[in-house]
Amino acid sequence: MKKKSLAALMAAVMVFSMAGCGSSGDDNDAADQTDAQAEDGGSEEEETEIQVFIAASLNTVMTELADMYNEDHPNVKITFNPDSSGTLLTQIQEGYECDIFFSAAQKQMDDLEADGLMVEGTRANVVNNQVVVVTLKDSGTQVTGLEDIGKAESVALAGGSVPVGRYTRQALINLGMLPETDDPASITTQEISDALGGVEISEQDNVSKVLTAVVEGSCEVGTTYYSDTYGFEDQLDILQTVSYDLTGNVIYPIARVVNEEADDAQNQAADDFLAFILSDEAKEVFESYYFDTNVE
């Protein structure tokens, strides 16, 4: 478990030393320094660090949002842990220190809440996304979408515990290409390959790895999120934007996580950063990265 940072401790010692050892001749300098800190917009804020676990598909947009937040809160270090939502949930359940969990699906957040690991009253839906079938530009693929994805020589597909993998499985079920089941995540890669006529499927641990497999050309097609195509417009073709009728809504919830190791400064920073993510200012940034913020 993490402890308070050494930097924060040293900063506190320095402030104490200045207050106790400063001579009367330094009073004006101290006053000027205090005024400068006040004008600096947050430099008096206690140094702290928060751990934010985010779905891999949020990595780019959340990095920009953290930079924006730090303009007014330079003493708050935001450490991201991006991975599949299923992996992140497991890490939290195993005791990894986490202050905020931002999932790509409701299931993982439901499980977090059921385990008593969520701070009550902090859960909120933030954005909606959409599953897309992608290929490299000029790949010459015969695939036009999920309905004929079996025509590909190889498919990059996230595992069932990864939200985009689960959404893809659900869409294939709704298309009648996979058998009905109460738990789409339980359908194995081999079962999908068999249902699609033996197509080679490369199972990936998270959505970012699916995208990389297609961009690098190791797989002919893959299913990822629309938001993940941001910045790759010149490299990728979107063959199909899969309708919500097939996948269901792809809503991303966020919540504070119970962190018994956190002190008051860390908890305050986590609450404040969560409020910023839910702000109108943040919504504009999400929309610029192809997320839909109309989730009510």
CSV table of C-alpha atoms in Angstrom, one decimal:
chain,number,residue,atom,x,y,z
A,1,MET,CA,0.0,0.0,0.0
A,2,LYS,CA,1.2,3.5,-0.7
A,3,LYS,CA,2.2,6.0,2.0
A,4,LYS,CA,2.3,9.7,2.0
A,5,SER,CA,4.9,10.9,-0.5
A,6,LEU,CA,8.3,12.0,0.7
A,7,ALA,CA,7.9,15.1,-1.4
A,8,ALA,CA,4.9,16.2,0.6
A,9,LEU,CA,6.7,15.5,3.9
A,10,MET,CA,9.8,17.5,2.9
A,11,ALA,CA,7.5,20.4,1.7
A,12,ALA,CA,5.9,20.4,5.1
A,13,VAL,CA,9.3,20.4,6.9
A,14,MET,CA,10.5,23.3,4.8
A,15,VAL,CA,7.3,25.4,5.5
A,16,PHE,CA,7.7,24.7,9.3
A,17,SER,CA,11.4,25.7,9.2
A,18,MET,CA,10.7,28.9,7.4
A,19,ALA,CA,8.0,29.8,9.9
A,20,GLY,CA,10.1,29.0,13.0
A,21,CYS,CA,13.5,30.3,11.9
A,22,GLY,CA,12.6,33.4,9.9
A,23,SER,CA,13.8,36.7,11.4
A,24,SER,CA,11.7,39.8,11.6
A,25,GLY,CA,13.7,41.2,8.8
A,26,ASP,CA,12.2,38.4,6.6
A,27,ASP,CA,8.6,39.2,7.4
A,28,ASN,CA,8.1,41.3,4.3
A,29,ASP,CA,9.6,38.6,2.1
A,30,ALA,CA,7.3,36.0,3.7
A,31,ALA,CA,4.3,38.2,3.1
A,32,ASP,CA,5.3,38.7,-0.5
A,33,GLN,CA,5.8,34.9,-0.9
A,34,THR,CA,2.3,34.3,0.5
A,35,ASP,CA,0.7,36.8,-1.9
A,36,ALA,CA,2.6,35.2,-4.8
A,37,GLN,CA,1.3,31.7,-3.8
A,38,ALA,CA,-2.2,33.0,-3.6
A,39,GLU,CA,-1.9,34.5,-7.1
A,40,ASP,CA,-0.4,31.2,-8.4
A,41,GLY,CA,-3.9,29.6,-8.0
A,42,GLY,CA,-3.4,26.4,-6.0
A,43,SER,CA,0.3,26.3,-5.0
A,44,GLU,CA,-0.7,26.3,-1.3
A,45,GLU,CA,-2.7,23.1,-1.9
A,46,GLU,CA,-1.1,20.2,-0.1
A,47,GLU,CA,0.9,17.9,-2.3
A,48,THR,CA,-0.8,14.6,-2.8
A,49,GLU,CA,-1.2,11.7,-5.3
A,50,ILE,CA,-4.4,9.9,-6.5
A,51,GLN,CA,-4.6,6.6,-8.2
A,52,VAL,CA,-7.2,6.5,-11.1
A,53,PHE,CA,-8.0,3.2,-12.7
A,54,ILE,CA,-9.3,3.8,-16.2
A,55,ALA,CA,-10.5,1.6,-19.1
A,56,ALA,CA,-7.8,1.4,-21.7
A,57,SER,CA,-10.0,3.2,-24.2
A,58,LEU,CA,-10.0,6.3,-22.0
A,59,ASN,CA,-6.2,6.7,-21.8
A,60,THR,CA,-5.8,9.5,-24.3
A,61,VAL,CA,-8.7,11.7,-23.3
A,62,MET,CA,-8.0,11.3,-19.6
A,63,THR,CA,-4.4,12.3,-20.1
A,64,GLU,CA,-5.6,15.6,-21.6
A,65,LEU,CA,-8.1,16.1,-18.8
A,66,ALA,CA,-5.5,15.5,-16.2
A,67,ASP,CA,-3.3,18.1,-17.8
A,68,MET,CA,-6.2,20.6,-17.7
A,69,TYR,CA,-6.9,19.8,-14.1
A,70,ASN,CA,-3.3,20.3,-13.1
A,71,GLU,CA,-3.3,23.8,-14.5
A,72,ASP,CA,-5.3,24.8,-11.4
A,73,HIS,CA,-4.1,22.0,-9.1
A,74,PRO,CA,-0.4,21.6,-9.7
A,75,ASN,CA,0.2,19.8,-6.4
A,76,VAL,CA,-2.1,16.9,-7.2
A,77,LYS,CA,-0.3,14.1,-9.0
A,78,ILE,CA,-2.7,11.9,-11.0
A,79,THR,CA,-1.4,8.4,-11.7
A,80,PHE,CA,-3.4,6.4,-14.2
A,81,ASN,CA,-3.6,2.7,-14.5
A,82,PRO,CA,-5.2,1.9,-17.9
A,83,ASP,CA,-6.2,-1.6,-18.7
A,84,SER,CA,-9.3,-3.7,-19.4
A,85,SER,CA,-12.2,-3.0,-16.9
A,86,GLY,CA,-12.2,-6.6,-15.9
A,87,THR,CA,-8.5,-6.6,-15.0
A,88,LEU,CA,-8.8,-3.3,-13.1
A,89,LEU,CA,-11.8,-4.6,-11.1
A,90,THR,CA,-9.7,-7.7,-10.2
A,91,GLN,CA,-6.8,-5.5,-9.0
A,92,ILE,CA,-9.1,-3.5,-6.8
A,93,GLN,CA,-10.6,-6.6,-5.3
A,94,GLU,CA,-7.1,-7.9,-4.6
A,95,GLY,CA,-6.3,-4.8,-2.6
A,96,TYR,CA,-4.5,-2.5,-5.1
A,97,GLU,CA,-4.7,1.1,-3.9
A,98,CYS,CA,-7.3,3.0,-6.0
A,99,ASP,CA,-9.2,6.2,-5.5
A,100,ILE,CA,-11.3,6.4,-8.7
A,101,PHE,CA,-12.5,3.6,-11.0
A,102,PHE,CA,-13.7,4.6,-14.5
A,103,SER,CA,-15.1,1.5,-16.2
A,104,ALA,CA,-16.1,0.9,-19.8
A,105,ALA,CA,-19.1,-1.2,-18.7
A,106,GLN,CA,-21.7,-1.3,-16.0
A,107,LYS,CA,-21.0,-4.9,-15.0
A,108,GLN,CA,-17.6,-4.2,-13.4
A,109,MET,CA,-19.1,-1.2,-11.6
A,110,ASP,CA,-22.0,-3.3,-10.4
A,111,ASP,CA,-19.5,-5.8,-9.0
A,112,LEU,CA,-17.5,-3.1,-7.3
A,113,GLU,CA,-20.6,-1.8,-5.6
A,114,ALA,CA,-21.8,-5.3,-4.6
A,115,ASP,CA,-18.4,-5.9,-3.0
A,116,GLY,CA,-18.8,-2.8,-0.8
A,117,LEU,CA,-15.7,-1.2,-2.4
A,118,MET,CA,-17.5,1.9,-3.8
A,119,VAL,CA,-17.9,5.2,-1.9
A,120,GLU,CA,-21.7,5.5,-1.6
A,121,GLY,CA,-23.3,8.2,-3.7
A,122,THR,CA,-20.4,8.8,-6.1
A,123,ARG,CA,-21.4,6.6,-9.0
A,124,ALA,CA,-22.3,8.4,-12.2
A,125,ASN,CA,-22.5,7.6,-16.0
A,126,VAL,CA,-20.1,9.8,-18.0
A,127,VAL,CA,-20.1,8.9,-21.7
A,128,ASN,CA,-21.4,6.4,-24.2
A,129,ASN,CA,-19.3,4.8,-26.9
A,130,GLN,CA,-19.9,2.6,-29.9
A,131,VAL,CA,-18.3,-0.6,-31.2
A,132,VAL,CA,-16.8,-0.4,-34.7
A,133,VAL,CA,-15.2,-2.9,-37.1
A,134,VAL,CA,-11.9,-1.6,-38.4
A,135,THR,CA,-9.3,-2.5,-40.9
A,136,LEU,CA,-6.2,-0.8,-42.3
A,137,LYS,CA,-6.7,1.5,-45.3
A,138,ASP,CA,-6.3,-0.2,-48.6
A,139,SER,CA,-6.3,-3.6,-46.8
A,140,GLY,CA,-8.4,-5.1,-49.6
A,141,THR,CA,-10.5,-7.0,-47.1
A,142,GLN,CA,-13.8,-8.5,-48.2
A,143,VAL,CA,-15.3,-7.8,-44.8
A,144,THR,CA,-18.0,-5.2,-44.6
A,145,GLY,CA,-19.0,-5.7,-40.9
A,146,LEU,CA,-19.8,-8.2,-38.3
A,147,GLU,CA,-22.3,-10.1,-40.6
A,148,ASP,CA,-19.4,-11.3,-42.8
A,149,ILE,CA,-16.4,-10.9,-40.5
A,150,GLY,CA,-15.6,-14.6,-41.1
A,151,LYS,CA,-14.3,-13.6,-44.5
A,152,ALA,CA,-11.2,-12.2,-42.9
A,153,GLU,CA,-8.0,-14.1,-42.8
A,154,SER,CA,-7.5,-13.0,-39.2
A,155,VAL,CA,-9.5,-11.1,-36.6
A,156,ALA,CA,-8.3,-9.2,-33.5
A,157,LEU,CA,-10.9,-9.7,-30.7
A,158,ALA,CA,-10.8,-8.7,-27.0
A,159,GLY,CA,-11.4,-11.5,-24.5
A,160,GLY,CA,-14.8,-11.9,-22.9
A,161,SER,CA,-13.9,-10.2,-19.6
A,162,VAL,CA,-13.0,-7.0,-21.6
A,163,PRO,CA,-16.1,-4.9,-22.2
A,164,VAL,CA,-15.5,-4.5,-26.0
A,165,GLY,CA,-15.1,-8.2,-26.3
A,166,ARG,CA,-18.3,-8.8,-24.4
A,167,TYR,CA,-20.2,-6.2,-26.5
A,168,THR,CA,-18.9,-7.9,-29.7
A,169,ARG,CA,-20.1,-11.3,-28.5
A,170,GLN,CA,-23.5,-9.9,-27.6
A,171,ALA,CA,-23.8,-8.4,-31.1
A,172,LEU,CA,-22.9,-11.7,-32.7
A,173,ILE,CA,-25.6,-13.4,-30.6
A,174,ASN,CA,-28.2,-10.9,-31.7
A,175,LEU,CA,-27.2,-11.4,-35.3
A,176,GLY,CA,-27.8,-15.2,-34.8
A,177,MET,CA,-24.1,-16.0,-35.4
A,178,LEU,CA,-23.5,-17.2,-31.9
A,179,PRO,CA,-25.9,-19.3,-29.6
A,180,GLU,CA,-28.0,-17.5,-27.0
A,181,THR,CA,-26.4,-17.5,-23.5
A,182,ASP,CA,-27.0,-15.6,-20.2
A,183,ASP,CA,-23.3,-14.7,-20.1
A,184,PRO,CA,-21.8,-13.6,-23.5
A,185,ALA,CA,-18.4,-13.1,-21.8
A,186,SER,CA,-18.2,-16.9,-21.3
A,187,ILE,CA,-18.1,-17.6,-25.0
A,188,THR,CA,-14.5,-18.6,-25.8
A,189,THR,CA,-12.4,-17.4,-28.8
A,190,GLN,CA,-12.3,-21.0,-30.1
A,191,GLU,CA,-16.1,-21.2,-30.0
A,192,ILE,CA,-16.4,-17.9,-32.0
A,193,SER,CA,-13.8,-19.1,-34.5
A,194,ASP,CA,-15.8,-22.3,-35.0
A,195,ALA,CA,-19.0,-20.4,-35.5
A,196,LEU,CA,-17.4,-18.2,-38.1
A,197,GLY,CA,-16.1,-21.0,-40.2
A,198,GLY,CA,-12.7,-21.4,-38.6
A,199,VAL,CA,-11.4,-17.9,-39.0
A,200,GLU,CA,-8.1,-17.2,-37.1
A,201,ILE,CA,-8.8,-15.1,-34.1
A,202,SER,CA,-6.1,-13.3,-32.1
A,203,GLU,CA,-7.5,-12.7,-28.5
A,204,GLN,CA,-6.3,-9.5,-26.9
A,205,ASP,CA,-6.2,-8.4,-23.3
A,206,ASN,CA,-7.7,-4.9,-23.9
A,207,VAL,CA,-9.1,-2.7,-26.5
A,208,SER,CA,-5.9,-0.8,-27.1
A,209,LYS,CA,-4.1,-4.1,-28.0
A,210,VAL,CA,-6.9,-4.9,-30.5
A,211,LEU,CA,-6.3,-1.5,-32.2
A,212,THR,CA,-2.5,-2.1,-32.3
A,213,ALA,CA,-3.0,-5.5,-33.9
A,214,VAL,CA,-4.9,-3.9,-36.7
A,215,VAL,CA,-2.8,-0.8,-37.1
A,216,GLU,CA,0.4,-2.9,-37.2
A,217,GLY,CA,-1.2,-5.3,-39.8
A,218,SER,CA,-0.9,-8.5,-37.8
A,219,CYS,CA,-4.7,-8.8,-38.0
A,220,GLU,CA,-6.9,-8.0,-41.0
A,221,VAL,CA,-9.8,-6.6,-39.0
A,222,GLY,CA,-10.8,-6.1,-35.4
A,223,THR,CA,-13.5,-4.7,-33.2
A,224,THR,CA,-12.7,-1.7,-31.1
A,225,TYR,CA,-14.5,1.5,-30.0
A,226,TYR,CA,-15.2,4.5,-32.1
A,227,SER,CA,-13.3,6.7,-29.7
A,228,ASP,CA,-10.2,4.6,-30.2
A,229,THR,CA,-10.0,5.5,-33.9
A,230,TYR,CA,-9.2,9.1,-32.8
A,231,GLY,CA,-5.8,10.0,-34.2
A,232,PHE,CA,-5.8,7.0,-36.6
A,233,GLU,CA,-8.1,8.4,-39.2
A,234,ASP,CA,-5.4,8.3,-41.9
A,235,GLN,CA,-4.5,4.7,-41.1
A,236,LEU,CA,-7.8,3.0,-40.5
A,237,ASP,CA,-11.1,2.5,-42.3
A,238,ILE,CA,-14.3,2.0,-40.3
A,239,LEU,CA,-16.1,-0.9,-42.0
A,240,GLN,CA,-19.1,-0.8,-39.7
A,241,THR,CA,-20.4,1.2,-36.8
A,242,VAL,CA,-22.3,-1.4,-34.8
A,243,SER,CA,-25.8,-0.3,-33.7
A,244,TYR,CA,-26.9,-0.1,-30.1
A,245,ASP,CA,-29.7,-2.5,-31.1
A,246,LEU,CA,-27.0,-5.2,-31.4
A,247,THR,CA,-24.6,-4.3,-28.5
A,248,GLY,CA,-26.8,-2.4,-26.1
A,249,ASN,CA,-25.6,0.9,-24.8
A,250,VAL,CA,-21.8,1.2,-24.2
A,251,ILE,CA,-22.0,3.4,-21.2
A,252,TYR,CA,-18.9,4.2,-19.1
A,253,PRO,CA,-19.6,4.7,-15.3
A,254,ILE,CA,-17.2,6.3,-12.8
A,255,ALA,CA,-17.1,6.2,-9.0
A,256,ARG,CA,-14.9,6.8,-6.0
A,257,VAL,CA,-13.3,3.7,-4.5
A,258,VAL,CA,-13.0,3.0,-0.8
A,259,ASN,CA,-9.3,3.6,0.0
A,260,GLU,CA,-8.5,3.1,3.6
A,261,GLU,CA,-4.9,4.2,3.0
A,262,ALA,CA,-5.9,7.7,1.8
A,263,ASP,CA,-5.5,10.8,4.1
A,264,ASP,CA,-7.7,13.9,4.0
A,265,ALA,CA,-5.7,15.6,1.2
A,266,GLN,CA,-5.9,12.5,-1.0
A,267,ASN,CA,-9.6,12.1,-0.5
A,268,GLN,CA,-10.3,15.7,-1.2
A,269,ALA,CA,-8.2,15.6,-4.4
A,270,ALA,CA,-10.0,12.5,-5.5
A,271,ASP,CA,-13.4,14.1,-4.9
A,272,ASP,CA,-12.4,17.2,-6.7
A,273,PHE,CA,-11.0,15.4,-9.7
A,274,LEU,CA,-14.2,13.3,-10.0
A,275,ALA,CA,-16.2,16.5,-10.0
A,276,PHE,CA,-14.0,17.9,-12.7
A,277,ILE,CA,-14.6,14.8,-14.9
A,278,LEU,CA,-18.3,15.3,-14.6
A,279,SER,CA,-18.2,19.0,-15.4
A,280,ASP,CA,-19.4,20.7,-18.6
A,281,GLU,CA,-15.8,21.6,-19.4
A,282,ALA,CA,-14.8,18.0,-19.4
A,283,LYS,CA,-17.8,17.0,-21.6
A,284,GLU,CA,-16.4,19.2,-24.4
A,285,VAL,CA,-13.1,17.3,-24.3
A,286,PHE,CA,-14.8,13.9,-24.3
A,287,GLU,CA,-16.9,14.9,-27.3
A,288,SER,CA,-13.7,16.0,-29.2
A,289,TYR,CA,-12.4,12.5,-28.8
A,290,TYR,CA,-15.6,10.9,-30.3
A,291,PHE,CA,-17.4,10.1,-27.1
A,292,ASP,CA,-21.1,10.8,-26.7
A,293,THR,CA,-21.9,12.6,-23.5
A,294,ASN,CA,-25.6,12.4,-23.8
A,295,VAL,CA,-26.0,9.5,-21.4
A,296,GLU,CA,-29.2,10.5,-19.5
